[in-house]
Amino acid sequence: MKPTSLSLLVAAIAALPASALLAGAPAAAVSPTEPSSTRWVDGDYFTGDWGGLRTDLAAWGLTVDAYYVNNFAGNVSGGFDQGSEYADNAYLGLLFDLEKIWGWDGASFLVSGINRSGDSITANYVGSQYDSMQVVGGQTIFLYQVLFEQKWADDRASLKIGRFSASDDFNTSSLYGYYMSNAFDGNLRAVLFNTQFSAYPFATWGARVRFDPTPESNLQFGIFQAQDDVFDRDLHGLDFGVESGDGVWMITQLGWTPTFGGDKETGLPGHYWFGAYYSPWEGYTQFRTGEKVGDSYGFYIHGDQMVYREAAGSDQGLVLWSAVTHDPNEDIAIVPFQVNVGAVYRGLIPGRDRDATILGFAYGKFSDDYADVVEARGDGRPKHEIVLEAAYRYELTKFAYVQSGVQYIVRPGGTGQIGDAFVLGLQMGIKF
């Protein structure tokens, strides 16, 4: 297992002296009297403004979004073996603002690609249902999003159509991205286990409509293609076909974003939503019979609330959050119930205003039908799995961070036959 050139680049960034990256010491070629906005270290991107080309492209209508994240994790005790693995994820997106380019009000077009490499300690050493490394899944090159979006009514209504995943808009929060375990990261994971919820980096045909009738409320509805090979990485996101055996998967989500105890600058913001999904597609496999059935459905709810704000207008402070999902179909849903609880504090350490301290608890209950099958083949009876995670994200610059953390996995795989695992993790991210 060899790190990619991108991983070595990120490691080099992380190894730079703190005085160069954090205290704002100017590069040797920059005079201390120059405005801070001209210093590379104070910029938003590792590659800077490309000599003004990035700004010129944005003014014309093209925004380039590129980032890279890697995970290194080691299982130091428990599981079924000890060892470490490395994995990474690179993303490149091109967003065309058709209003700037052609004068088409509210219209945009997005195309993106992803490259993933490496392996996970979960399959090789831990044996848990939830993967300890969030960038594992579909380790290859993908064409991801190819979509058109139209907005109306001062962006209070929009339609998105094309190739993308449900995870882009539903069952997700920016808070989830702070975690390394995919028990938390990206989406409430049991929804992915239980139904045809398409998720990054696997795209499918879909459409999403969104309405924001008030500044504090929103409603979304999505319909997506359901098919057997949606998660086939060997297709590289290039299978645009629709076959006779395909079906549909539908989801709706109602959101509320209140601010308590003051206005947007002084109050405490929160984000709450309720979602429900249903699919009549007869492509879900029953655990006990192996037969294909339809009518997959379930629910999820999320709430996050800032409970302490250090100063007006600041994002420093404590946010508490929780999310729950339930899928009543125990004959096809492997984890019919999951609950997550977490806390994120930005700026806990004085002088480190952008850093984040992260805590999380996840509980997943396995279905009885699935447990019967596992028990019948002599592998024990899976009941539940618990993931605990604690981490600290150190913001090197606006465009780079390093995060260290620990995970403790109770009953990996749910059977109790695999020892509780203690995982050390390190992840780094950089915006290009």
Tab-separated table of C-alpha atoms in Angstrom:
chain	number	residue	atom	x	y	z
A	1	MET	CA	0.000	0.000	0.000
A	2	LYS	CA	1.624	3.186	-1.204
A	3	PRO	CA	0.417	6.742	-0.515
A	4	THR	CA	-0.603	8.701	-3.591
A	5	SER	CA	1.271	11.820	-4.650
A	6	LEU	CA	-1.627	13.865	-3.337
A	7	SER	CA	-1.313	12.266	0.088
A	8	LEU	CA	2.379	13.112	0.160
A	9	LEU	CA	1.535	16.689	-0.754
A	10	VAL	CA	-0.937	16.953	2.112
A	11	ALA	CA	1.577	15.418	4.495
A	12	ALA	CA	4.096	18.030	3.414
A	13	ILE	CA	1.596	20.783	4.177
A	14	ALA	CA	0.993	19.295	7.607
A	15	ALA	CA	4.709	19.199	8.290
A	16	LEU	CA	5.261	22.895	7.666
A	17	PRO	CA	6.207	24.890	10.773
A	18	ALA	CA	3.317	26.300	12.753
A	19	SER	CA	4.834	29.749	12.418
A	20	ALA	CA	4.461	29.531	8.661
A	21	LEU	CA	0.915	28.185	8.613
A	22	LEU	CA	-0.771	29.379	11.756
A	23	ALA	CA	0.853	32.510	13.048
A	24	GLY	CA	0.539	34.060	9.594
A	25	ALA	CA	4.276	34.520	9.022
A	26	PRO	CA	4.669	35.707	5.423
A	27	ALA	CA	6.444	33.614	2.850
A	28	ALA	CA	9.992	34.688	2.091
A	29	ALA	CA	8.956	36.377	-1.153
A	30	VAL	CA	6.254	38.453	0.508
A	31	SER	CA	7.035	41.700	2.275
A	32	PRO	CA	5.557	42.099	5.774
A	33	THR	CA	4.043	45.372	4.562
A	34	GLU	CA	1.978	43.695	1.854
A	35	PRO	CA	-1.745	43.276	2.567
A	36	SER	CA	-2.536	39.957	4.222
A	37	SER	CA	-4.949	39.136	1.389
A	38	THR	CA	-1.946	38.660	-0.918
A	39	ARG	CA	-0.342	36.008	1.288
A	40	TRP	CA	-0.754	32.441	0.115
A	41	VAL	CA	-1.218	31.194	3.671
A	42	ASP	CA	-4.266	33.426	4.189
A	43	GLY	CA	-6.017	32.313	1.020
A	44	ASP	CA	-8.989	30.002	0.612
A	45	TYR	CA	-7.233	27.526	-1.682
A	46	PHE	CA	-3.914	25.703	-1.726
A	47	THR	CA	-3.399	26.619	-5.382
A	48	GLY	CA	-4.371	30.243	-4.803
A	49	ASP	CA	-6.060	32.390	-7.446
A	50	TRP	CA	-3.985	31.032	-10.349
A	51	GLY	CA	-2.626	34.486	-11.124
A	52	GLY	CA	-6.168	35.888	-11.224
A	53	LEU	CA	-7.525	33.183	-13.552
A	54	ARG	CA	-9.774	31.645	-10.873
A	55	THR	CA	-11.429	35.025	-10.240
A	56	ASP	CA	-11.784	35.685	-13.974
A	57	LEU	CA	-13.389	32.280	-14.540
A	58	ALA	CA	-15.846	32.852	-11.690
A	59	ALA	CA	-16.776	36.243	-13.145
A	60	TRP	CA	-17.414	34.548	-16.497
A	61	GLY	CA	-19.493	31.818	-14.850
A	62	LEU	CA	-17.234	28.851	-14.027
A	63	THR	CA	-16.442	27.837	-10.440
A	64	VAL	CA	-13.865	25.113	-9.901
A	65	ASP	CA	-14.236	23.066	-6.707
A	66	ALA	CA	-11.470	20.585	-5.891
A	67	TYR	CA	-10.589	18.931	-2.617
A	68	TYR	CA	-8.743	15.935	-1.231
A	69	VAL	CA	-9.262	13.948	1.989
A	70	ASN	CA	-7.271	11.013	3.286
A	71	ASN	CA	-7.738	8.630	6.195
A	72	PHE	CA	-5.116	6.630	8.056
A	73	ALA	CA	-6.370	4.283	10.764
A	74	GLY	CA	-5.013	1.468	12.859
A	75	ASN	CA	-6.737	-1.123	14.999
A	76	VAL	CA	-4.558	-1.440	18.097
A	77	SER	CA	-6.686	-3.910	20.068
A	78	GLY	CA	-9.749	-6.072	19.663
A	79	GLY	CA	-11.385	-6.866	16.360
A	80	PHE	CA	-10.063	-10.033	14.760
A	81	ASP	CA	-6.577	-8.731	14.008
A	82	GLN	CA	-4.353	-5.706	14.498
A	83	GLY	CA	-3.106	-3.562	11.656
A	84	SER	CA	-3.523	-0.321	9.755
A	85	GLU	CA	-4.781	0.917	6.387
A	86	TYR	CA	-4.752	4.066	4.298
A	87	ALA	CA	-7.428	5.408	1.943
A	88	ASP	CA	-8.136	8.693	0.163
A	89	ASN	CA	-10.726	10.585	-1.852
A	90	ALA	CA	-10.203	13.300	-4.491
A	91	TYR	CA	-13.059	15.378	-5.941
A	92	LEU	CA	-13.186	17.782	-8.878
A	93	GLY	CA	-16.339	19.712	-9.738
A	94	LEU	CA	-17.058	22.278	-12.447
A	95	LEU	CA	-20.087	24.492	-11.803
A	96	PHE	CA	-21.313	26.555	-14.755
A	97	ASP	CA	-23.465	29.574	-13.885
A	98	LEU	CA	-25.698	29.771	-16.947
A	99	GLU	CA	-27.057	33.146	-15.860
A	100	LYS	CA	-23.599	34.680	-16.195
A	101	ILE	CA	-22.685	32.721	-19.328
A	102	TRP	CA	-25.937	32.899	-21.318
A	103	GLY	CA	-28.224	35.167	-19.298
A	104	TRP	CA	-30.402	32.220	-18.271
A	105	ASP	CA	-31.800	33.411	-14.935
A	106	GLY	CA	-31.351	31.000	-12.036
A	107	ALA	CA	-29.871	28.163	-14.124
A	108	SER	CA	-26.673	26.192	-13.531
A	109	PHE	CA	-24.970	23.010	-14.732
A	110	LEU	CA	-22.637	20.840	-12.645
A	111	VAL	CA	-20.302	18.038	-13.679
A	112	SER	CA	-17.936	16.307	-11.258
A	113	GLY	CA	-15.624	13.354	-10.867
A	114	ILE	CA	-14.171	11.374	-7.969
A	115	ASN	CA	-11.158	9.163	-7.452
A	116	ARG	CA	-10.889	6.865	-4.443
A	117	SER	CA	-8.049	4.526	-3.534
A	118	GLY	CA	-6.789	2.505	-0.599
A	119	ASP	CA	-8.454	0.039	1.734
A	120	SER	CA	-10.198	-0.046	5.103
A	121	ILE	CA	-9.232	-1.581	8.407
A	122	THR	CA	-12.870	-2.605	8.918
A	123	ALA	CA	-12.885	-5.516	6.489
A	124	ASN	CA	-9.302	-6.483	7.215
A	125	TYR	CA	-9.019	-6.088	10.980
A	126	VAL	CA	-12.169	-4.922	12.815
A	127	GLY	CA	-15.198	-6.756	11.377
A	128	SER	CA	-17.739	-4.065	12.233
A	129	GLN	CA	-20.898	-3.093	10.365
A	130	TYR	CA	-19.910	0.582	10.371
A	131	ASP	CA	-16.682	1.402	8.580
A	132	SER	CA	-14.065	3.242	10.624
A	133	MET	CA	-12.795	5.158	7.581
A	134	GLN	CA	-15.238	7.526	5.908
A	135	VAL	CA	-13.522	7.638	2.489
A	136	VAL	CA	-13.888	3.894	1.897
A	137	GLY	CA	-16.500	2.697	-0.574
A	138	GLY	CA	-16.148	2.466	-4.327
A	139	GLN	CA	-12.354	2.635	-4.546
A	140	THR	CA	-11.935	3.653	-8.186
A	141	ILE	CA	-12.501	6.566	-10.588
A	142	PHE	CA	-16.096	7.761	-10.981
A	143	LEU	CA	-18.015	10.209	-13.074
A	144	TYR	CA	-20.255	11.554	-10.330
A	145	GLN	CA	-22.641	14.474	-10.904
A	146	VAL	CA	-23.995	15.506	-14.295
A	147	LEU	CA	-26.946	17.703	-13.447
A	148	PHE	CA	-28.941	20.805	-14.292
A	149	GLU	CA	-30.527	23.045	-11.643
A	150	GLN	CA	-33.081	25.797	-12.110
A	151	LYS	CA	-34.006	28.247	-9.346
A	152	TRP	CA	-36.973	30.626	-9.196
A	153	ALA	CA	-38.582	33.140	-6.852
A	154	ASP	CA	-35.349	34.570	-5.426
A	155	ASP	CA	-33.989	31.048	-4.876
A	156	ARG	CA	-37.019	30.015	-2.817
A	157	ALA	CA	-37.889	27.244	-5.305
A	158	SER	CA	-35.613	24.993	-7.311
A	159	LEU	CA	-35.518	21.911	-9.516
A	160	LYS	CA	-32.480	19.655	-9.873
A	161	ILE	CA	-32.416	16.913	-12.515
A	162	GLY	CA	-29.761	14.594	-13.928
A	163	ARG	CA	-27.169	12.219	-12.469
A	164	PHE	CA	-26.521	12.681	-8.741
A	165	SER	CA	-27.226	10.924	-5.455
A	166	ALA	CA	-29.917	11.312	-2.830
A	167	SER	CA	-27.182	11.973	-0.266
A	168	ASP	CA	-26.440	15.340	-1.909
A	169	ASP	CA	-29.692	16.814	-0.566
A	170	PHE	CA	-31.333	14.402	1.891
A	171	ASN	CA	-30.437	12.848	5.245
A	172	THR	CA	-27.221	14.849	5.612
A	173	SER	CA	-25.691	17.605	7.729
A	174	SER	CA	-22.424	19.517	7.638
A	175	LEU	CA	-21.896	18.316	11.220
A	176	TYR	CA	-21.641	14.702	10.047
A	177	GLY	CA	-18.564	15.608	8.017
A	178	TYR	CA	-16.510	16.208	11.164
A	179	TYR	CA	-16.450	12.480	11.946
A	180	MET	CA	-14.163	9.804	10.529
A	181	SER	CA	-16.374	6.773	11.194
A	182	ASN	CA	-19.153	6.380	8.662
A	183	ALA	CA	-21.481	5.567	11.525
A	184	PHE	CA	-21.709	9.381	11.546
A	185	ASP	CA	-20.066	10.783	8.430
A	186	GLY	CA	-22.015	11.752	5.336
A	187	ASN	CA	-25.446	10.400	6.158
A	188	LEU	CA	-27.338	8.552	8.861
A	189	ARG	CA	-25.840	5.246	7.794
A	190	ALA	CA	-28.612	2.747	8.490
A	191	VAL	CA	-30.684	4.371	5.743
A	192	LEU	CA	-27.973	3.288	3.283
A	193	PHE	CA	-27.922	-0.248	4.692
A	194	ASN	CA	-31.668	-0.722	4.542
A	195	THR	CA	-32.886	0.603	1.209
A	196	GLN	CA	-31.792	1.993	-2.194
A	197	PHE	CA	-30.608	5.347	-0.831
A	198	SER	CA	-28.005	6.425	-3.396
A	199	ALA	CA	-24.979	8.053	-1.776
A	200	TYR	CA	-21.653	9.635	-2.702
A	201	PRO	CA	-19.774	8.508	-4.763
A	202	PHE	CA	-22.530	6.474	-6.466
A	203	ALA	CA	-24.823	8.553	-8.679
A	204	THR	CA	-28.047	7.580	-10.420
A	205	TRP	CA	-30.777	9.272	-12.427
A	206	GLY	CA	-32.872	11.510	-10.235
A	207	ALA	CA	-34.846	14.686	-9.742
A	208	ARG	CA	-35.257	16.889	-6.692
A	209	VAL	CA	-37.607	19.808	-6.082
A	210	ARG	CA	-37.196	22.158	-3.132
A	211	PHE	CA	-39.351	24.947	-1.733
A	212	ASP	CA	-38.404	27.486	0.940
A	213	PRO	CA	-41.742	29.183	1.705
A	214	THR	CA	-40.228	31.113	4.630
A	215	PRO	CA	-36.632	31.808	5.754
A	216	GLU	CA	-37.061	29.184	8.478
A	217	SER	CA	-38.816	26.361	6.593
A	218	ASN	CA	-38.130	24.162	3.611
A	219	LEU	CA	-39.651	21.152	1.872
A	220	GLN	CA	-37.900	18.759	-0.508
A	221	PHE	CA	-39.053	15.833	-2.616
A	222	GLY	CA	-36.836	13.506	-4.622
A	223	ILE	CA	-37.326	10.573	-6.972
A	224	PHE	CA	-34.412	8.367	-8.009
A	225	GLN	CA	-33.711	5.336	-10.141
A	226	ALA	CA	-33.553	2.048	-8.222
A	227	GLN	CA	-31.441	-0.672	-9.829
A	228	ASP	CA	-29.337	-3.702	-8.929
A	229	ASP	CA	-26.020	-2.236	-10.054
A	230	VAL	CA	-26.238	1.299	-8.646
A	231	PHE	CA	-23.355	0.475	-6.275
A	232	ASP	CA	-21.226	-1.365	-8.850
A	233	ARG	CA	-17.908	0.475	-8.802
A	234	ASP	CA	-16.718	-1.319	-11.955
A	235	LEU	CA	-19.172	0.793	-13.970
A	236	HIS	CA	-17.298	3.985	-12.936
A	237	GLY	CA	-20.541	5.999	-12.939
A	238	LEU	CA	-20.856	5.615	-16.708
A	239	ASP	CA	-23.918	3.343	-16.864
A	240	PHE	CA	-26.596	5.810	-17.963
A	241	GLY	CA	-29.033	3.095	-19.023
A	242	VAL	CA	-32.532	2.371	-17.741
A	243	GLU	CA	-33.502	-1.309	-17.815
A	244	SER	CA	-36.862	-3.035	-17.635
A	245	GLY	CA	-36.155	-4.349	-14.141
A	246	ASP	CA	-35.356	-0.931	-12.702
A	247	GLY	CA	-37.722	0.890	-10.387
A	248	VAL	CA	-38.017	4.109	-8.421
A	249	TRP	CA	-37.091	5.238	-4.932
A	250	MET	CA	-38.825	8.303	-3.451
A	251	ILE	CA	-38.039	10.543	-0.500
A	252	THR	CA	-39.449	13.676	1.093
A	253	GLN	CA	-37.974	15.887	3.803
A	254	LEU	CA	-39.436	18.762	5.812
A	255	GLY	CA	-36.965	21.138	7.449
A	256	TRP	CA	-37.063	23.923	10.051
A	257	THR	CA	-34.159	26.292	10.816
A	258	PRO	CA	-35.078	28.470	13.805
A	259	THR	CA	-32.927	30.882	15.809
A	260	PHE	CA	-33.622	31.068	19.529
A	261	GLY	CA	-32.862	33.869	21.967
A	262	GLY	CA	-32.088	36.618	19.476
A	263	ASP	CA	-31.508	37.410	15.811
A	264	LYS	CA	-29.133	35.726	13.358
A	265	GLU	CA	-26.140	37.502	14.911
A	266	THR	CA	-26.922	37.072	18.609
A	267	GLY	CA	-29.252	34.069	18.799
A	268	LEU	CA	-28.680	30.330	18.836
A	269	PRO	CA	-29.336	28.704	15.433
A	270	GLY	CA	-30.765	25.226	15.003
A	271	HIS	CA	-31.546	22.827	12.181
A	272	TYR	CA	-34.314	20.231	12.350
A	273	TRP	CA	-35.821	17.928	9.751
A	274	PHE	CA	-38.018	14.893	9.290
A	275	GLY	CA	-37.721	12.595	6.296
A	276	ALA	CA	-39.588	9.594	4.927
A	277	TYR	CA	-38.813	7.301	2.010
A	278	TYR	CA	-40.667	4.649	0.005
A	279	SER	CA	-39.808	2.365	-2.894
A	280	PRO	CA	-42.185	-0.046	-4.691
A	281	TRP	CA	-39.237	-1.539	-6.631
A	282	GLU	CA	-39.276	-5.326	-6.308
A	283	GLY	CA	-35.532	-5.672	-6.013
A	284	TYR	CA	-35.027	-6.015	-2.259
A	285	THR	CA	-33.835	-9.431	-1.067
A	286	GLN	CA	-35.525	-11.076	1.900
A	287	PHE	CA	-32.984	-12.455	4.359
A	288	ARG	CA	-34.731	-15.747	5.142
A	289	THR	CA	-36.132	-16.708	1.719
A	290	GLY	CA	-33.812	-14.975	-0.750
A	291	GLU	CA	-36.894	-13.827	-2.660
A	292	LYS	CA	-37.140	-10.367	-4.237
A	293	VAL	CA	-39.815	-8.095	-2.758
A	294	GLY	CA	-40.869	-4.458	-2.889
A	295	ASP	CA	-42.345	-1.817	-0.595
A	296	SER	CA	-39.252	-0.595	1.225
A	297	TYR	CA	-40.028	2.333	3.506
A	298	GLY	CA	-38.738	4.104	6.575
A	299	PHE	CA	-38.284	7.370	8.465
A	300	TYR	CA	-35.532	9.529	9.902
A	301	ILE	CA	-35.313	12.644	12.039
A	302	HIS	CA	-32.446	15.020	12.787
A	303	GLY	CA	-31.975	17.935	15.166
A	304	ASP	CA	-28.957	20.114	15.907
A	305	GLN	CA	-28.918	23.142	18.140
A	306	MET	CA	-26.246	25.615	19.154
A	307	VAL	CA	-26.596	25.831	22.931
A	308	TYR	CA	-23.712	28.198	23.643
A	309	ARG	CA	-22.270	31.024	21.536
A	310	GLU	CA	-19.095	32.732	22.623
A	311	ALA	CA	-19.858	36.092	21.000
A	312	ALA	CA	-22.390	37.761	18.718
A	313	GLY	CA	-21.771	37.008	15.069
A	314	SER	CA	-19.320	34.216	15.899
A	315	ASP	CA	-19.629	30.546	15.012
A	316	GLN	CA	-17.561	29.649	18.079
A	317	GLY	CA	-19.493	27.652	20.598
A	318	LEU	CA	-21.160	24.342	21.356
A	319	VAL	CA	-23.594	22.509	19.063
A	320	LEU	CA	-25.460	19.408	20.238
A	321	TRP	CA	-27.124	17.113	17.722
A	322	SER	CA	-28.953	13.831	17.378
A	323	ALA	CA	-30.416	11.726	14.563
A	324	VAL	CA	-32.648	8.642	14.531
A	325	THR	CA	-33.866	6.333	11.774
A	326	HIS	CA	-36.340	3.453	11.787
A	327	ASP	CA	-37.199	0.997	8.994
A	328	PRO	CA	-40.007	-1.412	9.969
A	329	ASN	CA	-39.100	-3.970	7.258
A	330	GLU	CA	-36.951	-6.364	9.277
A	331	ASP	CA	-37.096	-8.948	6.484
A	332	ILE	CA	-35.007	-6.672	4.212
A	333	ALA	CA	-33.544	-3.962	6.498
A	334	ILE	CA	-30.280	-5.062	8.104
A	335	VAL	CA	-30.185	-2.255	10.727
A	336	PRO	CA	-33.822	-1.219	11.229
A	337	PHE	CA	-33.011	1.171	14.071
A	338	GLN	CA	-30.093	3.552	14.573
A	339	VAL	CA	-29.643	6.507	16.906
A	340	ASN	CA	-26.729	8.954	16.882
A	341	VAL	CA	-25.847	11.629	19.438
A	342	GLY	CA	-23.002	14.102	19.064
A	343	ALA	CA	-21.382	17.348	20.140
A	344	VAL	CA	-19.145	19.740	18.217
A	345	TYR	CA	-17.400	22.701	19.856
A	346	ARG	CA	-15.618	25.205	17.621
A	347	GLY	CA	-12.930	27.269	19.332
A	348	LEU	CA	-12.767	25.383	22.619
A	349	ILE	CA	-9.044	26.113	23.082
A	350	PRO	CA	-8.215	29.842	23.433
A	351	GLY	CA	-6.486	31.168	20.351
A	352	ARG	CA	-7.694	28.261	18.194
A	353	ASP	CA	-10.986	29.777	17.054
A	354	ARG	CA	-11.470	27.623	13.963
A	355	ASP	CA	-10.551	24.254	15.491
A	356	ALA	CA	-13.249	21.728	16.361
A	357	THR	CA	-13.595	19.298	19.259
A	358	ILE	CA	-15.812	16.375	18.292
A	359	LEU	CA	-17.673	13.692	20.250
A	360	GLY	CA	-20.102	11.068	18.955
A	361	PHE	CA	-22.137	8.026	19.985
A	362	ALA	CA	-23.871	5.695	17.501
A	363	TYR	CA	-26.073	2.685	18.237
A	364	GLY	CA	-27.348	0.321	15.559
A	365	LYS	CA	-29.727	-2.601	16.190
A	366	PHE	CA	-29.658	-5.541	13.777
A	367	SER	CA	-32.927	-7.002	12.496
A	368	ASP	CA	-34.172	-10.316	13.861
A	369	ASP	CA	-34.580	-11.766	10.370
A	370	TYR	CA	-30.980	-10.962	9.496
A	371	ALA	CA	-29.836	-12.307	12.863
A	372	ASP	CA	-31.659	-15.600	12.248
A	373	VAL	CA	-29.737	-16.113	8.994
A	374	VAL	CA	-26.359	-15.296	10.542
A	375	GLU	CA	-27.052	-17.528	13.539
A	376	ALA	CA	-28.193	-20.407	11.307
A	377	ARG	CA	-24.855	-20.492	9.521
A	378	GLY	CA	-23.024	-20.697	12.852
A	379	ASP	CA	-21.598	-17.171	13.050
A	380	GLY	CA	-23.377	-16.079	16.225
A	381	ARG	CA	-26.424	-13.878	16.606
A	382	PRO	CA	-25.934	-10.159	15.809
A	383	LYS	CA	-27.827	-7.930	18.222
A	384	HIS	CA	-26.365	-4.436	18.171
A	385	GLU	CA	-23.190	-2.475	17.517
A	386	ILE	CA	-22.017	0.735	19.204
A	387	VAL	CA	-19.454	3.233	17.933
A	388	LEU	CA	-17.871	5.900	20.144
A	389	GLU	CA	-15.702	8.577	18.537
A	390	ALA	CA	-13.692	11.505	19.907
A	391	ALA	CA	-11.552	13.754	17.715
A	392	TYR	CA	-9.879	17.126	17.409
A	393	ARG	CA	-9.675	18.999	14.087
A	394	TYR	CA	-6.707	21.345	13.831
A	395	GLU	CA	-7.235	23.980	11.159
A	396	LEU	CA	-3.819	24.614	9.657
A	397	THR	CA	-5.158	27.248	7.244
A	398	LYS	CA	-8.482	28.040	5.590
A	399	PHE	CA	-7.668	25.377	3.024
A	400	ALA	CA	-6.033	22.599	5.071
A	401	TYR	CA	-6.711	20.699	8.280
A	402	VAL	CA	-5.369	17.747	10.233
A	403	GLN	CA	-7.626	15.714	12.506
A	404	SER	CA	-6.665	13.051	15.017
A	405	GLY	CA	-9.147	10.871	16.811
A	406	VAL	CA	-10.036	7.611	18.505
A	407	GLN	CA	-12.894	5.180	18.008
A	408	TYR	CA	-14.128	2.436	20.289
A	409	ILE	CA	-16.356	-0.156	18.603
A	410	VAL	CA	-18.481	-2.261	20.940
A	411	ARG	CA	-19.549	-5.684	19.581
A	412	PRO	CA	-18.143	-5.350	16.036
A	413	GLY	CA	-20.586	-7.130	13.747
A	414	GLY	CA	-23.079	-7.346	16.601
A	415	THR	CA	-22.482	-10.975	17.580
A	416	GLY	CA	-20.161	-10.541	20.540
A	417	GLN	CA	-17.762	-13.082	18.987
A	418	ILE	CA	-15.353	-10.327	17.903
A	419	GLY	CA	-13.591	-8.349	20.612
A	420	ASP	CA	-14.339	-4.667	21.150
A	421	ALA	CA	-11.982	-2.694	18.919
A	422	PHE	CA	-9.911	0.391	19.724
A	423	VAL	CA	-9.045	2.369	16.591
A	424	LEU	CA	-6.642	5.292	16.254
A	425	GLY	CA	-7.284	7.554	13.302
A	426	LEU	CA	-5.778	10.474	11.429
A	427	GLN	CA	-7.338	12.358	8.550
A	428	MET	CA	-6.240	15.340	6.536
A	429	GLY	CA	-8.079	17.528	4.062
A	430	ILE	CA	-7.090	20.198	1.596
A	431	LYS	CA	-8.982	22.479	-0.796
A	432	PHE	CA	-7.259	23.132	-4.092
